[in-house]
């Protein structure tokens, strides 16, 4: 009998939680449209509002400030808009500033023209260069409109945490708005939108045990809101038209509620497993390079380079051993390209890096299986400089 597969690619997507599945099945049986006034409609509406409260609670926001979208990518395209509304007045944002390590959902620049997007470098430690941000924003031409800054809280490849409060202080000095992509942070570290200082947070359900294909844009207030991306009916208070994906939203809410309970303890357990894996990797192959090891990182991610092993080859080798993990950024051809995150950090892992990302269901024996595969693969690799 084939050995059970081990799933260690939680940053790509987390397995659906049982509570999320149950909430989805229950919602799928609801016949009503959440916008209808009859009892069936009101029941569907109640399920959405419950989910809204649960998602809001996870980031300590006001439920009235949560807009459900079809993905975090859609939320990014919604909020990265050069046109905002303050009541009936139009407010123009002149330029978008994104960090060099953003996920493509943000890096693509949303609705800004390519020449209205600037990249802010990161330091060798993988955090945004605050001096560069400061001087770039000081040079911002306010006559074109306010600056909009978008940074991620946790990087999806390295797990490194950005100093959002310091970034916020710099952005506020410039009079700008701050969007934080919290997709890889939510459920992994305690989060409060007002403590962070973010004007907007971008969330995705499927990284925290909810279903794929649902996300949210959370705002700190309601005064200044982006021009809607999806226009039509008045759903989501006019911010996002279209009948809501009731089952997906209900699943998102259930996963958020479950994650909020015991968040710190759960993540301490995950971090202990990850740390054990890294210590063992280094003792089996002391030349392993682990990115961000000395930095503030979430506890579930390990991004590493094994000299002499192409990430693409490594990923396949782990897969054949029954272990699912990721190589650095995969481009559309299916080949593994150089990681823009490592390049931005000034790292030259020409043969790429592998990402182990775990979660609350990961067990000690999963880590043992990973380490068994790691030892075999590390022993087989070619000497450095002759990567296979
Ligand atoms: N932002 C980050 C940091 C991510 O890791 C991802 C997903 O990989 C996204 C945004 C996009 O999320 P979604 O799949 O919901 O569009």
PDB file of C-alpha atoms in Angstrom, residues 271-290 293 297 302 304 306 318 356 364 366-376 378-379 381:
ATOM      1  CA  UNK A 271       6.334  27.046  15.245  1.00  0.00           C
ATOM      2  CA  UNK A 272       7.821  24.287  17.430  1.00  0.00           C
ATOM      3  CA  UNK A 273       7.355  21.789  14.575  1.00  0.00           C
ATOM      4  CA  UNK A 274       8.892  24.166  12.033  1.00  0.00           C
ATOM      5  CA  UNK A 275      11.862  24.911  14.314  1.00  0.00           C
ATOM      6  CA  UNK A 276      12.472  21.203  14.873  1.00  0.00           C
ATOM      7  CA  UNK A 277      12.416  20.660  11.093  1.00  0.00           C
ATOM      8  CA  UNK A 278      14.930  23.466  10.517  1.00  0.00           C
ATOM      9  CA  UNK A 279      17.322  22.265  13.226  1.00  0.00           C
ATOM     10  CA  UNK A 280      17.259  18.744  11.793  1.00  0.00           C
ATOM     11  CA  UNK A 281      17.737  20.017   8.218  1.00  0.00           C
ATOM     12  CA  UNK A 282      20.823  21.926   9.316  1.00  0.00           C
ATOM     13  CA  UNK A 283      22.283  18.949  11.118  1.00  0.00           C
ATOM     14  CA  UNK A 284      21.714  16.635   8.105  1.00  0.00           C
ATOM     15  CA  UNK A 285      22.943  19.217   5.559  1.00  0.00           C
ATOM     16  CA  UNK A 286      24.817  22.045   7.335  1.00  0.00           C
ATOM     17  CA  UNK A 287      25.161  23.988   4.072  1.00  0.00           C
ATOM     18  CA  UNK A 288      21.360  24.461   3.858  1.00  0.00           C
ATOM     19  CA  UNK A 289      20.528  28.166   3.622  1.00  0.00           C
ATOM     20  CA  UNK A 290      17.346  29.117   5.467  1.00  0.00           C
ATOM     21  CA  UNK A 293      15.844  32.550  10.097  1.00  0.00           C
ATOM     22  CA  UNK A 297       8.843  35.363  10.897  1.00  0.00           C
ATOM     23  CA  UNK A 302      10.631  27.682   6.118  1.00  0.00           C
ATOM     24  CA  UNK A 304      15.408  27.094   2.143  1.00  0.00           C
ATOM     25  CA  UNK A 306      20.074  23.317  -0.750  1.00  0.00           C
ATOM     26  CA  UNK A 318       9.787  15.470  -2.579  1.00  0.00           C
ATOM     27  CA  UNK A 356       7.935  24.127   3.559  1.00  0.00           C
ATOM     28  CA  UNK A 364       5.276  15.307  14.475  1.00  0.00           C
ATOM     29  CA  UNK A 366       4.546  14.535   9.153  1.00  0.00           C
ATOM     30  CA  UNK A 367       7.753  16.374  10.042  1.00  0.00           C
ATOM     31  CA  UNK A 368       9.567  13.028  10.467  1.00  0.00           C
ATOM     32  CA  UNK A 369       8.396  11.967   6.992  1.00  0.00           C
ATOM     33  CA  UNK A 370       9.577  15.289   5.562  1.00  0.00           C
ATOM     34  CA  UNK A 371      12.960  14.892   7.268  1.00  0.00           C
ATOM     35  CA  UNK A 372      13.338  11.350   5.952  1.00  0.00           C
ATOM     36  CA  UNK A 373      12.760  12.625   2.407  1.00  0.00           C
ATOM     37  CA  UNK A 374      15.041  15.607   3.026  1.00  0.00           C
ATOM     38  CA  UNK A 375      17.932  13.365   4.127  1.00  0.00           C
ATOM     39  CA  UNK A 376      17.593  11.178   0.996  1.00  0.00           C
ATOM     40  CA  UNK A 378      20.221  16.027   0.306  1.00  0.00           C
ATOM     41  CA  UNK A 379      22.441  12.931   0.015  1.00  0.00           C
ATOM     42  CA  UNK A 381      22.344  16.113  -4.814  1.00  0.00           C
TER      43      UNK A 381
END
